Amino acid sequence: MSMYSEKVMEHFRNPRNVGEIENPDGVGEVGNAACGDIMKIYLKVEDDIIRDVKFQTFGCGSAIATSSMVTEMVMGKTLAEAEQVTNKAVAEALDGLPPTKMHCSNLAADALHAAIKDYREKHNK
Amino acid sequence: MNRIYLDHNATTPVRPEVRDRMLPFLGELFGNPSSAHSFGQEVKPHLEEARQRIADQLGANPAQIVFTSGGTESDNMAVKGVAFAAEKGHIVTTVIEHPAVMQAVSWLVKKGFEATYIPVGSDGVVNPDDVKRALRPETILVSVMHVNNETGAIQPVEEISSITKEAGVPLHTDAVQSFGKLPTRVDDLGVDLMSIAAHKIYGPKGIGVLSIRKGTRIDPLIIGGAQEKRRRSGTENIAGIVGFGEATVLAEAEREQVYARLAALRRRFVTGLEASLTEVYVNGDAARTFPSTVSLSVSHVEGESMLLSLDMEGVAVSTGSACSSGSLEPSHVLVAMGMETVLAQGTLRFSMGRGTTEAEIDHVLEVFPPIVERLRKMSPLTRSQAC
């Protein structure tokens, strides 16, 4: 028995795309210690397509699972498509999160958007 | 896989002897002890026997023992009951109390009472001098817990009592974590009010006691049929009460032996943790900590992710922060000890019990370091900012 869905636990157990990218094209970081969650997303972009995405997360089970899920959702997608991914969509892809986790631990899409913004600013796109 | 339960500060399993003692009261002995007929009268002696057993443990008169629904109600009754009887005034408490005391005090503040919250040092212990300085002529109650539920820190209740006695202010202690585990005679601790609960000592949930020294001015919270000498109305939870009495006697019989075992297990556990992990911190001062509890802060890793990983290995612990329990704030106790927020978020509470074995501790020492390493590898804090 877990307070989380089976899908959350599966991503928590086997998170996808963990780590850093060397010389990333964009980096986004959100969250704060008071909330207990800090998420960092690294992007490798070619022709407006996300060729690689990795994450590092300090946080609870749902913070790690949402980070993992968002990387899986946007790998190989265009930046425009990735920008459409919302925190809500990430939570839904994980079959939902407990209500208390919806705010603090569901910031993975924000971290992704911050990384895309960083990429656009650095590359004038 | 055999699961390992290291969350005894949250609750404990009911001992079979306790359950056996309770069962008749969930069966043929169903009478209401207030009833004049034989069904009621055959139950009543069992109620009074349990009251006597708990009174003996506290060195109290049975008339001082008021049965409640548990520690939370006892705390609420102590704090609000004294406040209601005084009608106005000032309350002294600490920053590390259980929410049952803390929330009751802050509710009273909203209603016009005043309060002073005593800080703790980095060891999580209150300084009695701070209590002395906080007292005012209009102080109506001092409430200081005996053993902290998150850290196991033992508070100097006895020393505080000499201050409150001199000032003529009633002293309440929440002894939910210490009853049946440390000596808790009300005269030795010098307290007027003491909250205790059965489910922390292998008794049932839903039954507690507030011990009230004769002469203490206190109003009831729950009024109605005048049970418990008008101090707490409601038909008695007789199965729970009998179970509490049994659990109390059983706990006392093995108290010193369990203490010695827990102290040895704690040393083994702490030594093992410090040998196998870097940047982990055992909170509090071992000499002033009840040895069932190990509050461990782990750098760069969040508590719930460690809890979940341990749960997957069959090991049950709790987080020092309240994140997993629905609030996202870091633990008020750890913050009060001066801990940085990020480290407070990375805190686990391991709490051992009478059944905890060396083999279980060794198993945890085996599975825990790889969990920390795995999560640290995932953490953005490990190499970049040291928050």
Short mmCIF file of C-alpha atoms in Angstrom, two decimals:
data_model
loop_
_atom_site.label_atom_id
_atom_site.label_comp_id
_atom_site.label_asym_id
_atom_site.label_seq_id
_atom_site.Cartn_x
_atom_site.Cartn_y
_atom_site.Cartn_z
CA MET A 1 0.00 0.00 0.00
CA SER A 2 1.26 3.44 -0.88
CA MET A 3 -0.13 6.94 -0.71
CA TYR A 4 0.92 7.25 -4.38
CA SER A 5 -0.37 5.70 -7.59
CA GLU A 6 1.44 2.68 -9.01
CA LYS A 7 2.73 4.88 -11.83
CA VAL A 8 4.25 7.41 -9.42
CA MET A 9 5.95 4.60 -7.54
CA GLU A 10 7.19 3.08 -10.79
CA HIS A 11 8.83 6.39 -11.81
CA PHE A 12 10.16 6.83 -8.27
CA ARG A 13 11.72 3.36 -8.37
CA ASN A 14 13.10 3.68 -11.90
CA PRO A 15 13.41 7.36 -12.70
CA ARG A 16 14.11 8.16 -16.36
CA ASN A 17 16.83 10.55 -17.50
CA VAL A 18 18.48 11.26 -14.17
CA GLY A 19 21.63 13.33 -14.18
CA GLU A 20 23.33 16.30 -15.75
CA ILE A 21 24.06 17.16 -19.38
CA GLU A 22 27.53 18.51 -20.06
CA ASN A 23 27.42 21.86 -21.86
CA PRO A 24 23.63 22.00 -21.88
CA ASP A 25 21.80 24.35 -24.24
CA GLY A 26 19.39 25.32 -21.50
CA VAL A 27 19.05 24.86 -17.73
CA GLY A 28 16.00 25.54 -15.57
CA GLU A 29 15.69 25.36 -11.81
CA VAL A 30 12.58 25.86 -9.68
CA GLY A 31 11.44 25.25 -6.13
CA ASN A 32 12.86 26.17 -2.78
CA ALA A 33 14.04 24.52 0.36
CA ALA A 34 11.08 25.70 2.44
CA CYS A 35 8.83 23.66 0.18
CA GLY A 36 11.21 20.75 0.35
CA ASP A 37 11.56 20.45 -3.41
CA ILE A 38 14.21 21.73 -5.81
CA MET A 39 14.15 20.61 -9.46
CA LYS A 40 16.73 21.22 -12.12
CA ILE A 41 16.25 20.35 -15.81
CA TYR A 42 18.99 20.27 -18.46
CA LEU A 43 18.29 20.43 -22.22
CA LYS A 44 20.16 19.58 -25.39
CA VAL A 45 18.38 21.22 -28.34
CA GLU A 46 18.93 20.81 -32.07
CA ASP A 47 16.73 22.39 -34.77
CA ASP A 48 14.19 23.34 -32.10
CA ILE A 49 13.88 19.69 -31.07
CA ILE A 50 14.73 18.37 -27.60
CA ARG A 51 17.45 15.82 -28.35
CA ASP A 52 18.26 15.13 -24.72
CA VAL A 53 16.76 16.08 -21.37
CA LYS A 54 17.95 15.19 -17.89
CA PHE A 55 16.91 16.13 -14.37
CA GLN A 56 18.21 16.42 -10.85
CA THR A 57 15.72 16.68 -8.03
CA PHE A 58 15.85 17.17 -4.29
CA GLY A 59 12.40 16.29 -3.09
CA CYS A 60 9.75 13.84 -2.09
CA GLY A 61 8.42 10.91 -4.06
CA SER A 62 6.11 12.96 -6.26
CA ALA A 63 8.84 15.53 -6.97
CA ILE A 64 11.10 12.78 -8.31
CA ALA A 65 8.30 11.05 -10.22
CA THR A 66 7.03 14.25 -11.87
CA SER A 67 10.58 15.18 -12.87
CA SER A 68 11.08 11.78 -14.41
CA MET A 69 7.70 11.89 -16.17
CA VAL A 70 8.21 15.33 -17.70
CA THR A 71 11.53 14.29 -19.22
CA GLU A 72 9.85 11.28 -20.76
CA MET A 73 6.98 13.39 -22.10
CA VAL A 74 9.18 15.89 -23.94
CA MET A 75 12.10 13.81 -25.16
CA GLY A 76 12.25 14.25 -28.95
CA LYS A 77 9.49 16.85 -28.98
CA THR A 78 9.74 20.33 -30.44
CA LEU A 79 10.22 23.24 -28.06
CA ALA A 80 6.76 24.52 -28.99
CA GLU A 81 5.23 21.16 -28.07
CA ALA A 82 7.20 21.00 -24.83
CA GLU A 83 6.01 24.46 -23.89
CA GLN A 84 2.43 23.16 -23.99
CA VAL A 85 3.12 20.56 -21.27
CA THR A 86 1.58 21.71 -17.98
CA ASN A 87 2.12 20.60 -14.39
CA LYS A 88 -1.45 19.33 -14.50
CA ALA A 89 -0.72 17.20 -17.56
CA VAL A 90 2.32 15.71 -15.81
CA ALA A 91 0.23 14.84 -12.75
CA GLU A 92 -2.44 13.28 -14.96
CA ALA A 93 0.14 11.22 -16.84
CA LEU A 94 1.10 9.79 -13.43
CA ASP A 95 -2.54 8.87 -12.66
CA GLY A 96 -2.79 11.79 -10.26
CA LEU A 97 -1.03 12.99 -7.12
CA PRO A 98 -2.28 13.29 -3.53
CA PRO A 99 -3.97 16.71 -3.06
CA THR A 100 -1.25 18.02 -0.73
CA LYS A 101 1.37 17.31 -3.37
CA MET A 102 -0.31 19.18 -6.21
CA HIS A 103 1.21 22.52 -5.33
CA CYS A 104 4.72 22.04 -3.97
CA SER A 105 5.84 18.81 -5.52
CA ASN A 106 4.37 19.32 -8.96
CA LEU A 107 6.74 21.83 -10.49
CA ALA A 108 8.47 19.69 -13.09
CA ALA A 109 6.81 21.43 -16.06
CA ASP A 110 7.82 24.78 -14.57
CA ALA A 111 11.43 23.61 -14.43
CA LEU A 112 11.16 22.46 -18.04
CA HIS A 113 9.71 25.81 -19.14
CA ALA A 114 12.48 27.62 -17.26
CA ALA A 115 15.04 25.52 -19.14
CA ILE A 116 13.40 26.32 -22.49
CA LYS A 117 13.33 30.01 -21.58
CA ASP A 118 17.02 29.82 -20.70
CA TYR A 119 17.72 28.19 -24.05
CA ARG A 120 15.76 30.83 -25.98
CA GLU A 121 17.51 33.69 -24.16
CA LYS A 122 20.97 32.22 -24.75
CA HIS A 123 20.27 31.50 -28.38
CA ASN A 124 18.05 34.47 -29.25
CA LYS A 125 15.21 32.18 -30.35
CA MET B 1 9.70 -10.35 3.32
CA ASN B 2 9.47 -9.62 7.02
CA ARG B 3 8.69 -5.99 7.50
CA ILE B 4 10.61 -3.97 10.08
CA TYR B 5 8.63 -1.47 12.13
CA LEU B 6 10.69 1.48 13.36
CA ASP B 7 7.89 3.94 14.02
CA HIS B 8 7.00 3.16 17.64
CA ASN B 9 6.72 6.86 18.52
CA ALA B 10 3.75 6.99 16.13
CA THR B 11 2.02 3.93 17.56
CA THR B 12 2.72 0.40 18.75
CA PRO B 13 1.07 -2.96 18.14
CA VAL B 14 -1.38 -4.13 20.80
CA ARG B 15 0.21 -6.85 22.91
CA PRO B 16 -1.66 -10.16 22.76
CA GLU B 17 -1.99 -10.18 26.58
CA VAL B 18 -3.66 -6.77 26.35
CA ARG B 19 -5.98 -7.86 23.59
CA ASP B 20 -6.98 -10.99 25.54
CA ARG B 21 -7.75 -8.87 28.56
CA MET B 22 -9.96 -6.57 26.44
CA LEU B 23 -11.92 -9.19 24.53
CA PRO B 24 -14.59 -9.99 27.19
CA PHE B 25 -15.53 -6.29 27.15
CA LEU B 26 -16.22 -6.53 23.43
CA GLY B 27 -18.39 -9.54 24.21
CA GLU B 28 -20.40 -10.62 27.24
CA LEU B 29 -19.20 -7.83 29.55
CA PHE B 30 -20.89 -5.09 27.55
CA GLY B 31 -22.72 -3.32 30.36
CA ASN B 32 -22.60 0.39 31.03
CA PRO B 33 -20.65 0.84 34.27
CA SER B 34 -23.02 3.64 35.28
CA SER B 35 -26.00 1.25 35.23
CA ALA B 36 -27.41 0.05 38.54
CA HIS B 37 -28.28 -3.46 37.26
CA SER B 38 -26.02 -6.49 37.21
CA PHE B 39 -24.84 -5.92 33.62
CA GLY B 40 -23.42 -2.57 34.63
CA GLN B 41 -22.26 -3.55 38.08
CA GLU B 42 -20.22 -6.52 36.84
CA VAL B 43 -18.23 -4.16 34.61
CA LYS B 44 -17.63 -1.42 37.14
CA PRO B 45 -14.94 -3.20 39.23
CA HIS B 46 -12.86 -3.67 36.07
CA LEU B 47 -13.05 0.05 35.38
CA GLU B 48 -11.89 0.85 38.87
CA GLU B 49 -9.16 -1.80 38.82
CA ALA B 50 -7.70 -0.27 35.66
CA ARG B 51 -7.90 3.17 37.22
CA GLN B 52 -6.01 1.87 40.25
CA ARG B 53 -3.32 0.27 38.09
CA ILE B 54 -2.66 3.51 36.24
CA ALA B 55 -2.81 5.53 39.46
CA ASP B 56 -0.20 3.21 40.99
CA GLN B 57 2.09 3.73 38.02
CA LEU B 58 1.79 7.50 38.44
CA GLY B 59 2.02 7.41 42.23
CA ALA B 60 -1.34 9.15 42.21
CA ASN B 61 -4.65 8.75 43.95
CA PRO B 62 -7.18 6.92 41.72
CA ALA B 63 -9.47 9.93 42.08
CA GLN B 64 -6.94 11.95 40.09
CA ILE B 65 -7.22 9.70 37.05
CA VAL B 66 -9.61 10.90 34.33
CA PHE B 67 -10.05 8.68 31.29
CA THR B 68 -10.16 10.46 27.94
CA SER B 69 -10.10 9.45 24.28
CA GLY B 70 -6.31 9.76 24.09
CA GLY B 71 -3.30 12.02 24.33
CA THR B 72 -4.76 14.75 22.17
CA GLU B 73 -7.90 15.05 24.27
CA SER B 74 -5.86 14.97 27.48
CA ASP B 75 -3.64 17.79 26.21
CA ASN B 76 -6.65 19.79 25.06
CA MET B 77 -8.37 19.28 28.40
CA ALA B 78 -5.30 20.31 30.39
CA VAL B 79 -4.67 23.48 28.42
CA LYS B 80 -8.21 24.59 27.65
CA GLY B 81 -9.71 23.28 30.89
CA VAL B 82 -7.33 25.35 33.03
CA ALA B 83 -7.84 28.36 30.75
CA PHE B 84 -11.65 28.07 30.90
CA ALA B 85 -11.54 27.87 34.70
CA ALA B 86 -9.27 30.93 34.91
CA GLU B 87 -11.26 32.81 32.23
CA LYS B 88 -8.23 34.92 31.32
CA GLY B 89 -4.50 34.96 31.73
CA HIS B 90 -1.12 33.96 30.37
CA ILE B 91 0.19 30.51 29.41
CA VAL B 92 3.83 29.45 29.21
CA THR B 93 4.69 26.60 26.87
CA THR B 94 7.55 25.59 24.56
CA VAL B 95 8.26 25.69 20.83
CA ILE B 96 8.61 21.90 20.65
CA GLU B 97 5.24 20.76 22.01
CA HIS B 98 3.04 18.25 20.24
CA PRO B 99 0.45 20.00 18.04
CA ALA B 100 -2.24 18.98 20.57
CA VAL B 101 -0.75 21.44 23.07
CA MET B 102 0.57 23.94 20.57
CA GLN B 103 -2.71 24.29 18.67
CA ALA B 104 -4.75 24.45 21.87
CA VAL B 105 -2.58 27.33 23.12
CA SER B 106 -2.70 29.25 19.83
CA TRP B 107 -6.48 28.79 19.73
CA LEU B 108 -6.69 30.30 23.23
CA VAL B 109 -4.49 33.20 22.11
CA LYS B 110 -7.05 33.91 19.38
CA LYS B 111 -9.69 33.95 22.12
CA GLY B 112 -7.81 36.59 24.10
CA PHE B 113 -5.37 34.64 26.27
CA GLU B 114 -1.67 35.43 26.15
CA ALA B 115 1.18 32.98 25.65
CA THR B 116 4.96 32.78 25.82
CA TYR B 117 6.78 30.08 23.86
CA ILE B 118 10.06 28.94 25.43
CA PRO B 119 12.82 28.18 22.91
CA VAL B 120 15.16 25.19 22.98
CA GLY B 121 18.90 24.87 22.42
CA SER B 122 20.47 22.94 19.55
CA ASP B 123 20.05 19.85 21.76
CA GLY B 124 16.28 20.30 21.67
CA VAL B 125 16.06 20.84 25.43
CA VAL B 126 14.31 23.68 27.27
CA ASN B 127 16.30 25.76 29.77
CA PRO B 128 14.35 26.01 33.07
CA ASP B 129 15.66 29.56 33.60
CA ASP B 130 13.74 30.61 30.49
CA VAL B 131 10.56 29.30 32.10
CA LYS B 132 11.31 31.28 35.22
CA ARG B 133 11.81 34.48 33.23
CA ALA B 134 8.60 33.92 31.28
CA LEU B 135 6.37 33.71 34.35
CA ARG B 136 4.10 36.66 35.05
CA PRO B 137 1.70 37.41 37.89
CA GLU B 138 -1.15 36.53 35.53
CA THR B 139 0.35 33.20 34.37
CA ILE B 140 -2.28 30.48 34.76
CA LEU B 141 -0.44 27.42 33.38
CA VAL B 142 2.96 26.12 32.34
CA SER B 143 2.93 23.23 29.86
CA VAL B 144 6.20 21.44 29.01
CA MET B 145 6.32 18.00 27.43
CA HIS B 146 8.35 15.24 29.10
CA VAL B 147 9.92 13.51 26.07
CA ASN B 148 9.77 15.03 22.61
CA ASN B 149 8.13 12.80 20.02
CA GLU B 150 10.42 13.79 17.13
CA THR B 151 13.83 13.79 18.79
CA GLY B 152 13.38 11.84 22.02
CA ALA B 153 14.84 14.79 23.96
CA ILE B 154 14.03 14.50 27.67
CA GLN B 155 12.90 17.82 29.12
CA PRO B 156 13.83 19.03 32.63
CA VAL B 157 10.26 18.81 33.94
CA GLU B 158 11.41 18.21 37.52
CA GLU B 159 13.53 21.36 37.60
CA ILE B 160 10.74 23.35 36.01
CA SER B 161 8.35 22.10 38.67
CA SER B 162 10.39 23.67 41.47
CA ILE B 163 9.96 27.00 39.65
CA THR B 164 6.24 26.61 39.07
CA LYS B 165 5.65 25.42 42.64
CA GLU B 166 7.37 28.50 44.02
CA ALA B 167 5.26 30.68 41.75
CA GLY B 168 2.07 28.78 42.56
CA VAL B 169 1.33 28.07 38.89
CA PRO B 170 0.01 24.66 37.81
CA LEU B 171 2.36 22.59 35.64
CA HIS B 172 1.16 20.28 32.87
CA THR B 173 3.32 17.74 31.10
CA ASP B 174 2.53 15.78 27.97
CA ALA B 175 4.06 12.45 28.97
CA VAL B 176 2.61 10.50 26.06
CA GLN B 177 6.10 9.48 24.86
CA SER B 178 7.54 8.73 28.31
CA PHE B 179 4.77 6.97 30.25
CA GLY B 180 5.67 3.32 30.75
CA LYS B 181 9.18 3.98 29.43
CA LEU B 182 10.71 6.33 32.00
CA PRO B 183 9.71 6.96 35.62
CA THR B 184 6.66 9.24 35.50
CA ARG B 185 5.44 9.52 39.06
CA VAL B 186 3.57 12.78 39.27
CA ASP B 187 5.07 13.74 42.63
CA ASP B 188 8.63 13.03 41.49
CA LEU B 189 8.14 15.10 38.35
CA GLY B 190 6.22 17.65 40.40
CA VAL B 191 3.42 18.06 37.88
CA ASP B 192 -0.22 18.92 38.51
CA LEU B 193 -1.49 17.65 35.17
CA MET B 194 -0.16 14.81 33.07
CA SER B 195 -1.35 13.50 29.70
CA ILE B 196 -0.73 9.85 28.78
CA ALA B 197 -2.04 7.43 26.14
CA ALA B 198 -2.29 3.65 25.85
CA HIS B 199 -1.34 3.12 22.22
CA LYS B 200 2.28 4.19 22.70
CA ILE B 201 2.80 1.34 25.19
CA TYR B 202 1.26 -1.58 23.29
CA GLY B 203 -2.26 -0.76 24.41
CA PRO B 204 -5.25 0.15 22.24
CA LYS B 205 -5.84 3.42 20.43
CA GLY B 206 -8.60 5.75 21.57
CA ILE B 207 -7.87 5.71 25.28
CA GLY B 208 -5.84 8.14 27.36
CA VAL B 209 -5.70 9.67 30.79
CA LEU B 210 -5.37 13.13 32.17
CA SER B 211 -4.04 12.94 35.71
CA ILE B 212 -5.30 15.93 37.67
CA ARG B 213 -3.83 16.83 41.04
CA LYS B 214 -6.46 17.47 43.69
CA GLY B 215 -7.20 21.16 43.97
CA THR B 216 -6.22 22.05 40.40
CA ARG B 217 -8.75 24.50 38.97
CA ILE B 218 -9.92 22.97 35.70
CA ASP B 219 -13.17 22.90 33.75
CA PRO B 220 -14.32 19.87 31.78
CA LEU B 221 -14.25 20.02 27.99
CA ILE B 222 -16.92 17.40 27.47
CA ILE B 223 -20.06 17.66 29.54
CA GLY B 224 -23.14 15.48 29.69
CA GLY B 225 -23.78 12.45 31.84
CA ALA B 226 -21.29 13.38 34.58
CA GLN B 227 -19.01 10.36 34.22
CA GLU B 228 -15.47 10.56 35.63
CA LYS B 229 -16.74 12.68 38.52
CA ARG B 230 -18.13 15.27 36.09
CA ARG B 231 -14.72 15.89 34.63
CA ARG B 232 -15.24 13.96 31.42
CA SER B 233 -18.71 12.87 30.40
CA GLY B 234 -19.46 10.06 27.99
CA THR B 235 -19.92 6.34 28.55
CA GLU B 236 -16.55 4.87 29.46
CA ASN B 237 -14.52 3.08 26.80
CA ILE B 238 -14.32 0.08 29.06
CA ALA B 239 -12.44 -2.25 26.71
CA GLY B 240 -9.89 0.49 26.09
CA ILE B 241 -9.62 1.32 29.76
CA VAL B 242 -9.04 -2.30 30.78
CA GLY B 243 -6.49 -2.63 27.98
CA PHE B 244 -4.72 0.52 29.15
CA GLY B 245 -4.50 -0.84 32.70
CA GLU B 246 -3.03 -4.11 31.47
CA ALA B 247 -0.56 -2.41 29.12
CA THR B 248 0.58 -0.17 31.99
CA VAL B 249 1.38 -3.08 34.31
CA LEU B 250 3.15 -5.00 31.55
CA ALA B 251 5.21 -1.96 30.54
CA GLU B 252 6.33 -1.29 34.09
CA ALA B 253 7.35 -4.92 34.65
CA GLU B 254 9.92 -4.76 31.86
CA ARG B 255 10.64 -1.02 31.80
CA GLU B 256 14.27 -1.05 32.97
CA GLN B 257 15.15 -4.08 30.92
CA VAL B 258 13.67 -2.54 27.76
CA TYR B 259 15.52 0.71 28.44
CA ALA B 260 18.85 -1.13 28.62
CA ARG B 261 18.11 -3.02 25.41
CA LEU B 262 17.08 0.15 23.55
CA ALA B 263 20.21 1.97 24.73
CA ALA B 264 22.42 -0.81 23.35
CA LEU B 265 20.47 -0.95 20.08
CA ARG B 266 20.71 2.80 19.69
CA ARG B 267 24.48 2.77 20.16
CA ARG B 268 24.78 0.00 17.59
CA PHE B 269 22.56 1.85 15.12
CA VAL B 270 24.21 5.27 15.51
CA THR B 271 27.71 3.79 15.30
CA GLY B 272 26.74 1.91 12.15
CA LEU B 273 25.14 4.95 10.51
CA GLU B 274 28.12 7.17 11.20
CA ALA B 275 30.51 4.52 9.91
CA SER B 276 28.68 3.93 6.62
CA LEU B 277 27.50 7.43 5.67
CA THR B 278 29.10 10.84 5.43
CA GLU B 279 27.29 14.06 6.27
CA VAL B 280 24.64 12.50 8.46
CA TYR B 281 23.79 14.04 11.79
CA VAL B 282 22.13 12.40 14.78
CA ASN B 283 20.09 15.14 16.40
CA GLY B 284 20.12 15.91 20.09
CA ASP B 285 22.36 14.97 22.97
CA ALA B 286 22.48 11.20 23.51
CA ALA B 287 22.74 11.67 27.27
CA ARG B 288 19.40 13.52 27.29
CA THR B 289 17.57 11.43 24.71
CA PHE B 290 15.20 8.57 25.35
CA PRO B 291 17.04 5.76 23.53
CA SER B 292 14.15 4.47 21.43
CA THR B 293 14.49 7.42 19.10
CA VAL B 294 17.08 8.30 16.47
CA SER B 295 16.43 11.56 14.68
CA LEU B 296 18.78 11.55 11.71
CA SER B 297 19.42 14.41 9.31
CA VAL B 298 20.93 13.51 5.96
CA SER B 299 22.47 16.20 3.76
CA HIS B 300 21.30 16.76 0.16
CA VAL B 301 18.38 14.31 0.34
CA GLU B 302 14.73 14.91 1.17
CA GLY B 303 13.09 12.89 3.94
CA GLU B 304 10.03 11.48 2.21
CA SER B 305 12.06 10.09 -0.67
CA MET B 306 14.15 8.18 1.91
CA LEU B 307 10.98 7.07 3.74
CA LEU B 308 9.46 5.72 0.51
CA SER B 309 12.69 3.94 -0.43
CA LEU B 310 12.92 2.33 3.01
CA ASP B 311 9.24 1.37 2.80
CA MET B 312 10.00 -0.43 -0.47
CA GLU B 313 12.56 -2.44 1.54
CA GLY B 314 9.92 -3.18 4.18
CA VAL B 315 11.31 -0.71 6.73
CA ALA B 316 8.79 1.69 8.28
CA VAL B 317 10.06 5.04 9.60
CA SER B 318 8.71 8.58 9.63
CA THR B 319 10.04 11.89 8.42
CA GLY B 320 11.19 14.54 10.84
CA SER B 321 9.50 17.05 8.63
CA ALA B 322 5.77 16.87 8.39
CA CYS B 323 5.88 16.84 4.56
CA SER B 324 4.47 13.35 4.15
CA SER B 325 1.82 13.92 6.79
CA GLY B 326 0.10 16.53 4.68
CA SER B 327 1.82 19.77 5.62
CA LEU B 328 4.75 20.94 3.58
CA GLU B 329 6.41 22.93 6.32
CA PRO B 330 9.62 21.59 7.80
CA SER B 331 9.36 20.24 11.35
CA HIS B 332 8.82 23.01 13.90
CA VAL B 333 10.93 21.05 16.37
CA LEU B 334 14.00 20.83 14.14
CA VAL B 335 13.66 24.46 13.07
CA ALA B 336 13.43 25.42 16.76
CA MET B 337 16.74 23.60 17.30
CA GLY B 338 18.28 26.00 14.80
CA MET B 339 18.52 23.53 11.94
CA GLU B 340 18.65 24.87 8.40
CA THR B 341 15.48 24.24 6.42
CA VAL B 342 17.07 21.98 3.81
CA LEU B 343 18.64 19.74 6.43
CA ALA B 344 15.36 19.67 8.39
CA GLN B 345 13.66 18.46 5.19
CA GLY B 346 16.19 15.63 5.05
CA THR B 347 15.40 14.23 8.47
CA LEU B 348 14.11 10.78 9.36
CA ARG B 349 12.87 9.50 12.68
CA PHE B 350 13.65 5.90 13.52
CA SER B 351 11.82 4.84 16.67
CA MET B 352 12.48 1.42 18.12
CA GLY B 353 10.32 -0.60 20.46
CA ARG B 354 10.36 -3.54 22.84
CA GLY B 355 10.41 -6.01 19.95
CA THR B 356 13.18 -4.40 17.91
CA THR B 357 16.13 -6.74 17.42
CA GLU B 358 19.81 -6.40 16.58
CA ALA B 359 19.15 -8.28 13.35
CA GLU B 360 16.57 -5.68 12.34
CA ILE B 361 18.96 -2.82 13.07
CA ASP B 362 21.70 -4.57 11.11
CA HIS B 363 19.33 -5.03 8.18
CA VAL B 364 18.50 -1.32 8.16
CA LEU B 365 22.21 -0.51 8.31
CA GLU B 366 22.62 -2.66 5.22
CA VAL B 367 19.79 -1.24 3.08
CA PHE B 368 19.89 2.41 4.13
CA PRO B 369 23.31 3.63 2.84
CA PRO B 370 22.64 2.58 -0.79
CA ILE B 371 19.28 4.41 -0.62
CA VAL B 372 21.02 7.61 0.48
CA GLU B 373 23.68 7.23 -2.20
CA ARG B 374 21.08 6.70 -4.91
CA LEU B 375 19.05 9.75 -3.90
CA ARG B 376 22.15 11.89 -3.49
CA LYS B 377 23.12 11.05 -7.06
CA MET B 378 19.72 12.36 -8.12
CA SER B 379 19.98 15.55 -6.07
CA PRO B 380 20.92 18.92 -7.55
CA LEU B 381 22.27 19.93 -4.14
CA THR B 382 25.06 17.38 -3.95
CA ARG B 383 27.59 19.35 -5.90
CA SER B 384 26.13 22.79 -6.52
CA GLN B 385 24.68 24.85 -3.71
CA ALA B 386 25.16 23.61 -0.19
CA CYS B 387 21.97 25.06 1.24
#
